Coordinates of C-alpha atoms in Angstrom, one line a residue:
M1 CA 157.7 110.4 -88.6
K2 CA 157.0 113.5 -90.5
R3 CA 158.8 113.3 -93.8
H4 CA 159.5 115.3 -97.0
L5 CA 160.3 113.8 -100.4
L6 CA 163.8 115.1 -101.1
N7 CA 166.7 114.3 -103.4
W8 CA 169.9 115.0 -101.4
S9 CA 173.1 116.3 -102.8
Y10 CA 172.9 119.6 -101.0
N11 CA 174.9 122.7 -101.2
L12 CA 174.3 125.4 -98.5
L13 CA 174.3 129.1 -99.1
C14 CA 177.5 131.1 -98.8
G15 CA 180.3 128.5 -99.2
S16 CA 179.3 125.1 -98.1
T17 CA 179.8 122.1 -100.4
E18 CA 176.2 120.9 -100.1
S19 CA 173.4 121.3 -102.6
L20 CA 169.8 120.6 -102.2
N21 CA 167.2 119.3 -104.7
I22 CA 163.7 119.6 -103.1
K23 CA 160.8 117.9 -104.7
S24 CA 157.4 119.5 -103.9
G25 CA 154.8 117.5 -105.9
S26 CA 156.4 117.4 -109.4
C27 CA 158.5 120.6 -108.9
I28 CA 162.1 120.5 -107.8
L29 CA 163.9 123.5 -106.2
R30 CA 167.7 123.6 -106.2
L31 CA 169.3 125.9 -103.7
E32 CA 172.9 126.8 -104.5
S33 CA 175.1 129.8 -105.1
R34 CA 172.7 132.2 -103.3
R35 CA 169.8 131.4 -105.6
I36 CA 166.9 129.0 -106.1
C37 CA 166.0 127.8 -109.5
S38 CA 163.3 125.3 -110.6
E39 CA 163.9 122.1 -112.5
V40 CA 161.6 119.5 -113.8
G41 CA 162.0 115.9 -114.8
K42 CA 164.4 114.6 -112.2
S43 CA 164.1 111.2 -110.5
D44 CA 165.6 109.1 -107.7
Y45 CA 164.2 110.8 -104.7
A46 CA 164.7 109.9 -101.0
L47 CA 162.3 110.3 -98.2
V48 CA 163.9 112.7 -95.6
S49 CA 162.6 113.7 -92.2
T50 CA 160.8 117.0 -91.7
E51 CA 163.4 117.8 -89.0
E52 CA 166.1 117.6 -91.6
A53 CA 164.2 119.9 -93.9
K54 CA 163.8 122.4 -91.1
R55 CA 167.5 122.1 -90.4
F56 CA 168.2 123.0 -94.0
I57 CA 165.9 126.1 -93.8
I58 CA 167.5 127.2 -90.6
D59 CA 171.0 126.9 -91.9
C60 CA 170.1 128.8 -95.1
M61 CA 168.6 131.7 -93.1
M62 CA 171.4 131.8 -90.6
K63 CA 173.9 132.0 -93.4
I64 CA 172.4 135.4 -94.4
G65 CA 172.4 136.7 -90.8
T66 CA 169.0 135.6 -89.5
P67 CA 169.1 134.8 -85.7
K68 CA 168.5 131.1 -85.1
L69 CA 165.3 131.6 -83.1
H70 CA 163.7 133.5 -86.0
A71 CA 165.0 131.1 -88.5
Q72 CA 163.4 128.3 -86.5
E73 CA 160.0 130.0 -86.5
L74 CA 160.2 130.3 -90.3
S75 CA 161.3 126.7 -90.7
E76 CA 158.3 125.4 -88.7
V77 CA 155.8 127.2 -91.0
L78 CA 157.4 126.2 -94.3
A79 CA 157.9 122.6 -93.2
A80 CA 154.3 122.4 -92.0
A81 CA 153.0 123.6 -95.4
D82 CA 154.9 120.9 -97.3
Y83 CA 154.0 118.3 -94.8
S84 CA 150.3 119.2 -95.2
G85 CA 150.6 119.1 -99.0
H86 CA 150.6 122.8 -99.6
F87 CA 153.7 122.7 -101.7
S88 CA 153.1 126.3 -103.0
H89 CA 153.8 127.7 -99.5
G90 CA 156.6 125.4 -98.3
L91 CA 160.2 125.2 -99.4
N92 CA 158.9 126.7 -102.7
R93 CA 158.8 130.0 -100.7
L94 CA 162.3 129.9 -99.2
D95 CA 163.7 131.9 -102.1
L96 CA 161.3 134.8 -101.2
Y97 CA 162.6 134.9 -97.6
V98 CA 166.2 134.6 -98.6
K99 CA 165.9 137.5 -101.1
D100 CA 164.0 139.7 -98.7
V101 CA 166.4 139.3 -95.9
S102 CA 169.6 139.4 -97.9
S103 CA 168.5 142.6 -99.7
R104 CA 167.5 144.0 -96.3
M105 CA 163.9 144.6 -97.4
C106 CA 163.0 142.4 -94.4
D107 CA 164.8 142.7 -91.1
G108 CA 165.6 139.2 -89.9
H109 CA 166.6 140.5 -86.5
A110 CA 163.5 142.6 -85.8
I111 CA 160.9 141.7 -83.2
P112 CA 157.3 143.1 -83.1
T113 CA 156.2 145.9 -80.8
L114 CA 152.8 146.2 -79.1
L115 CA 151.6 149.8 -79.8
K116 CA 148.1 149.8 -78.2
E117 CA 145.9 147.4 -76.4
T118 CA 142.6 146.8 -74.5
P119 CA 141.7 143.7 -72.7
A120 CA 140.4 142.2 -75.9
T121 CA 142.4 143.9 -78.7
G122 CA 146.0 144.6 -79.7
F123 CA 147.6 146.8 -82.3
V124 CA 151.1 145.6 -83.3
D125 CA 153.9 147.0 -85.3
G126 CA 155.8 144.1 -86.9
N127 CA 158.8 146.4 -87.5
N128 CA 159.4 144.7 -90.8
A129 CA 160.3 141.4 -89.1
L130 CA 159.9 138.0 -90.7
G131 CA 156.2 137.2 -91.2
P132 CA 156.2 134.1 -89.0
V133 CA 157.8 136.0 -86.2
V134 CA 155.1 138.6 -86.4
G135 CA 152.4 136.0 -86.8
N136 CA 153.4 133.9 -83.8
F137 CA 153.7 137.1 -81.6
C138 CA 150.2 138.3 -82.6
M139 CA 148.4 134.9 -82.3
N140 CA 150.0 134.2 -78.9
L141 CA 148.7 137.7 -77.8
A142 CA 145.2 137.0 -79.2
I143 CA 145.1 133.6 -77.4
K144 CA 146.2 135.3 -74.1
K145 CA 143.5 137.9 -74.4
A146 CA 140.8 135.3 -75.3
K147 CA 141.7 133.3 -72.2
G148 CA 141.1 136.4 -70.1
V149 CA 138.0 138.0 -71.7
G150 CA 136.8 135.4 -74.2
V151 CA 138.0 137.2 -77.4
G152 CA 141.3 138.3 -78.6
W153 CA 141.6 140.4 -81.8
V154 CA 145.1 141.5 -82.9
V155 CA 146.1 143.4 -86.0
A156 CA 149.6 144.1 -87.2
R157 CA 151.2 146.4 -89.7
G158 CA 154.8 146.3 -91.0
S159 CA 154.7 142.5 -91.5
N160 CA 155.9 140.2 -94.3
H161 CA 154.8 137.0 -96.0
Y162 CA 153.8 134.7 -93.1
G163 CA 153.4 131.4 -94.9
I164 CA 150.1 129.4 -94.5
A165 CA 147.3 131.2 -92.7
G166 CA 146.4 127.9 -91.1
W167 CA 149.6 127.8 -89.0
Y168 CA 148.3 130.6 -86.8
A169 CA 144.6 129.6 -86.6
R170 CA 145.6 126.1 -85.6
Q171 CA 147.5 127.5 -82.6
A172 CA 144.2 128.7 -81.1
M173 CA 142.5 125.5 -82.1
R174 CA 145.0 123.5 -80.2
Q175 CA 144.0 125.4 -77.1
N176 CA 140.3 124.5 -77.7
M177 CA 139.5 127.9 -79.2
I178 CA 138.2 129.1 -82.5
G179 CA 141.2 130.6 -84.4
M180 CA 141.1 132.9 -87.3
S181 CA 143.9 134.4 -89.4
F182 CA 144.0 136.8 -92.4
T183 CA 146.6 138.6 -94.4
N184 CA 146.7 140.9 -97.3
T185 CA 149.2 140.3 -100.1
S186 CA 150.7 141.7 -103.2
P187 CA 148.1 142.7 -105.8
F188 CA 146.9 139.6 -107.8
L189 CA 143.2 139.6 -107.8
S190 CA 141.3 141.3 -110.6
P191 CA 138.1 142.8 -109.3
T192 CA 135.0 141.6 -111.2
R193 CA 134.8 143.4 -114.6
S194 CA 138.4 144.7 -114.3
K195 CA 141.3 144.0 -116.6
K196 CA 144.0 144.5 -113.9
A197 CA 144.8 143.3 -110.4
A198 CA 144.1 145.6 -107.4
L199 CA 143.8 143.3 -104.4
G200 CA 145.8 140.4 -103.1
T201 CA 145.0 136.7 -102.8
N202 CA 144.0 137.7 -99.3
P203 CA 143.6 134.3 -97.6
I204 CA 141.0 133.5 -94.9
C205 CA 141.5 130.8 -92.3
V206 CA 139.1 129.6 -89.6
A207 CA 140.0 126.6 -87.4
A208 CA 138.1 124.8 -84.7
K209 CA 137.8 121.3 -83.3
G210 CA 135.1 119.1 -81.8
S211 CA 135.4 116.9 -78.8
S212 CA 138.2 114.8 -80.3
D213 CA 141.3 115.6 -82.3
N214 CA 139.9 113.9 -85.5
E215 CA 136.9 116.3 -85.5
Q216 CA 138.6 119.4 -86.9
F217 CA 137.4 122.1 -89.2
V218 CA 140.3 124.0 -90.8
L219 CA 139.2 126.3 -93.6
D220 CA 142.3 127.8 -95.2
M221 CA 141.6 129.4 -98.6
A222 CA 142.6 132.2 -100.8
T223 CA 139.9 134.6 -101.9
T224 CA 141.2 134.3 -105.5
A225 CA 140.2 131.2 -107.4
V226 CA 143.6 129.7 -106.5
A227 CA 146.7 130.7 -104.7
V228 CA 149.4 132.2 -107.0
G229 CA 151.8 129.5 -105.9
K230 CA 149.7 126.9 -107.7
I231 CA 150.0 128.7 -111.0
E232 CA 153.8 129.0 -110.4
L233 CA 154.0 125.2 -110.0
Q234 CA 152.0 124.7 -113.2
K235 CA 154.3 127.0 -115.1
R236 CA 157.4 125.2 -113.8
K237 CA 155.9 121.9 -114.9
G238 CA 154.9 123.3 -118.3
E239 CA 151.2 122.4 -117.7
A240 CA 148.0 124.3 -118.4
I241 CA 145.9 125.8 -115.7
P242 CA 142.1 125.2 -115.4
T243 CA 139.7 127.7 -116.9
G244 CA 138.6 130.4 -114.4
W245 CA 142.0 130.6 -112.5
A246 CA 143.5 133.7 -114.3
Q247 CA 143.3 136.3 -117.0
D248 CA 145.9 137.4 -119.6
V249 CA 147.2 140.9 -120.1
N250 CA 144.0 141.8 -122.1
G251 CA 141.7 140.7 -119.3
H252 CA 140.6 137.5 -121.0
I253 CA 140.5 134.2 -119.2
T254 CA 143.6 132.1 -120.0
T255 CA 144.7 128.5 -119.4
N256 CA 148.3 129.3 -120.1
A257 CA 150.3 129.4 -116.9
S258 CA 153.0 131.6 -118.4
E259 CA 150.5 134.1 -119.6
A260 CA 148.9 134.2 -116.2
M261 CA 152.1 134.9 -114.4
T262 CA 153.0 137.6 -116.9
A263 CA 149.7 139.3 -116.4
S264 CA 149.8 138.7 -112.6
C265 CA 146.0 138.8 -112.8
L266 CA 144.1 136.1 -110.9
M267 CA 140.3 135.7 -111.0
P268 CA 138.4 136.0 -107.7
L269 CA 137.0 132.9 -106.0
G270 CA 134.1 131.8 -108.2
G271 CA 135.8 132.9 -111.4
S272 CA 133.8 135.0 -113.9
E273 CA 130.8 137.2 -112.9
I274 CA 128.3 134.7 -114.2
N275 CA 129.8 132.1 -111.8
S276 CA 129.5 134.5 -108.8
G277 CA 133.2 135.7 -108.9
Y278 CA 132.0 138.9 -107.3
K279 CA 131.6 137.0 -104.0
G280 CA 135.3 136.2 -103.9
Y281 CA 136.0 139.8 -104.8
G282 CA 133.9 140.9 -101.8
L283 CA 135.6 138.5 -99.5
A284 CA 139.0 139.9 -100.6
I285 CA 137.9 143.4 -99.7
M286 CA 136.7 142.1 -96.3
V287 CA 140.2 140.7 -95.6
E288 CA 141.7 144.0 -96.7
L289 CA 139.4 145.7 -94.2
F290 CA 140.6 143.5 -91.4
C291 CA 144.3 143.8 -92.4
G292 CA 145.7 146.7 -94.4
I293 CA 142.9 149.2 -93.6
L294 CA 142.4 148.4 -89.9
A295 CA 146.2 148.1 -89.2
G296 CA 147.3 151.2 -91.2
A297 CA 149.5 149.0 -93.4
A298 CA 149.9 149.0 -97.1
Y299 CA 146.7 148.0 -98.8
G300 CA 145.3 146.9 -102.2
P301 CA 147.2 148.4 -105.1
N302 CA 149.6 150.2 -102.7
I303 CA 151.3 146.9 -101.7
R304 CA 154.6 146.2 -103.5
K305 CA 154.4 143.8 -106.5
W306 CA 155.1 140.1 -106.0
M307 CA 158.8 139.0 -105.7
T308 CA 160.1 142.6 -106.0
A309 CA 162.5 143.3 -103.2
T310 CA 162.9 147.0 -103.7
T311 CA 160.7 148.3 -100.9
P312 CA 159.4 146.7 -97.6
A313 CA 156.2 144.8 -98.0
N314 CA 154.4 146.4 -95.0
L315 CA 151.7 143.8 -95.0
G316 CA 148.7 144.0 -92.7
Q317 CA 147.6 140.9 -90.8
C318 CA 144.8 140.0 -88.5
F319 CA 144.6 137.3 -85.8
I320 CA 141.6 136.3 -83.8
A321 CA 141.0 133.8 -81.0
V322 CA 137.6 133.1 -79.5
D323 CA 136.9 130.9 -76.4
P324 CA 133.7 128.9 -77.0
V325 CA 133.4 128.5 -73.2
C326 CA 132.0 132.1 -73.1
F327 CA 129.0 131.0 -75.2
A328 CA 126.6 128.0 -75.2
P329 CA 128.0 124.8 -73.5
E330 CA 129.0 121.7 -75.4
F331 CA 130.4 123.6 -78.4
G332 CA 132.8 120.7 -79.1
E333 CA 130.1 118.1 -79.0
R334 CA 127.9 120.0 -81.5
L335 CA 130.7 120.6 -83.9
G336 CA 131.8 117.0 -83.7
D337 CA 128.3 115.8 -84.4
L338 CA 128.0 118.0 -87.5
I339 CA 131.4 116.9 -88.8
K340 CA 130.5 113.2 -88.3
F341 CA 127.2 113.7 -90.0
L342 CA 128.7 115.4 -93.0
R343 CA 131.5 112.8 -93.4
S344 CA 128.9 110.0 -93.3
M345 CA 126.7 111.3 -96.1
D346 CA 126.4 109.2 -99.2
P347 CA 128.8 110.4 -101.8
V348 CA 128.1 110.6 -105.5
D349 CA 131.2 108.6 -106.1
P350 CA 131.9 105.9 -103.5
A351 CA 135.6 106.4 -104.0
K352 CA 135.4 110.0 -103.1
P353 CA 133.8 110.5 -99.6
V354 CA 132.4 113.8 -98.4
L355 CA 135.1 115.8 -96.8
I356 CA 135.5 118.6 -94.2
A357 CA 137.9 121.5 -94.7
G358 CA 141.2 120.2 -93.4
D359 CA 140.6 116.6 -94.3
P360 CA 142.9 116.6 -97.4
E361 CA 145.8 117.9 -95.3
A362 CA 145.2 115.3 -92.7
E363 CA 145.2 112.6 -95.3
H364 CA 148.3 113.9 -96.9
K365 CA 150.2 113.6 -93.6
K366 CA 149.2 109.9 -93.4
S367 CA 150.4 109.2 -97.0

């Protein structure tokens, strides 16, 4: 059974007598009195089913007026993140959605609109709906088009934070397609040689599977050295961050998580210029090209700052599905063969086998 590690004494929003302490890694979130605050150092946790965690998320969102169906879509994404070990994007993010919907910076009732399409493409207005509502709509459309003509490429404007990018790419993968998902985000990435942030963490996800379900490649990564949620968790735990993750307000590399969050200035994937950080910077621009630029959404420094619910986010997002059947036969067999070969390579440390992108998440689900 899918489970979360939770300490229950829970207190629902808007008047219930429940309260909830949620442990994600070493970080605890307590939801009560319309707010989420972090605590560290608690003990005595209980293992609770993922279904119960989703029930809690749904109840919280419905208490602030979100329709149940939309709340369910959000709960699926957040629960999947925690279940996969991505604690920075699971219940840790519930506060963001609650604030955005309750302040009406995000419309919990809205549904996306298809503005323009061809047999292989779609242009969608998210209408400021919850990010997972927009994301599911767009990926379903991309998959439908790929089934018809081999490729589906859908972009959306007017969206919001949509959780883990892998949630959407995996939808295509489960239908034996190659799935891709991209989103722009609030400015956090400092371009190589810059003191300040101008681009988002702009994640990239590509997912595909071989001829069996245990032969999966799921690359889901930020184009910054690390996702901002990981620095948030380090700050809550009072622990340092590794060198190369972030800069301080003067543009110098810092290992202090609080300084990093104050500066809101993450280094690109690769870190400093001498370590090829300009490659991560280039990938972030590529994602922006697919998302904010192509969709006519907010882009780069024009996107609202992180955790500020004063203007709509208007994020741009991109969803792609590709049917391998339209290309060389035996795609799954070749991918599976490559995955098996890489996993079987002799590791430097016998206790640390060679992994494929997606393996750590699969192992976390088993633990």
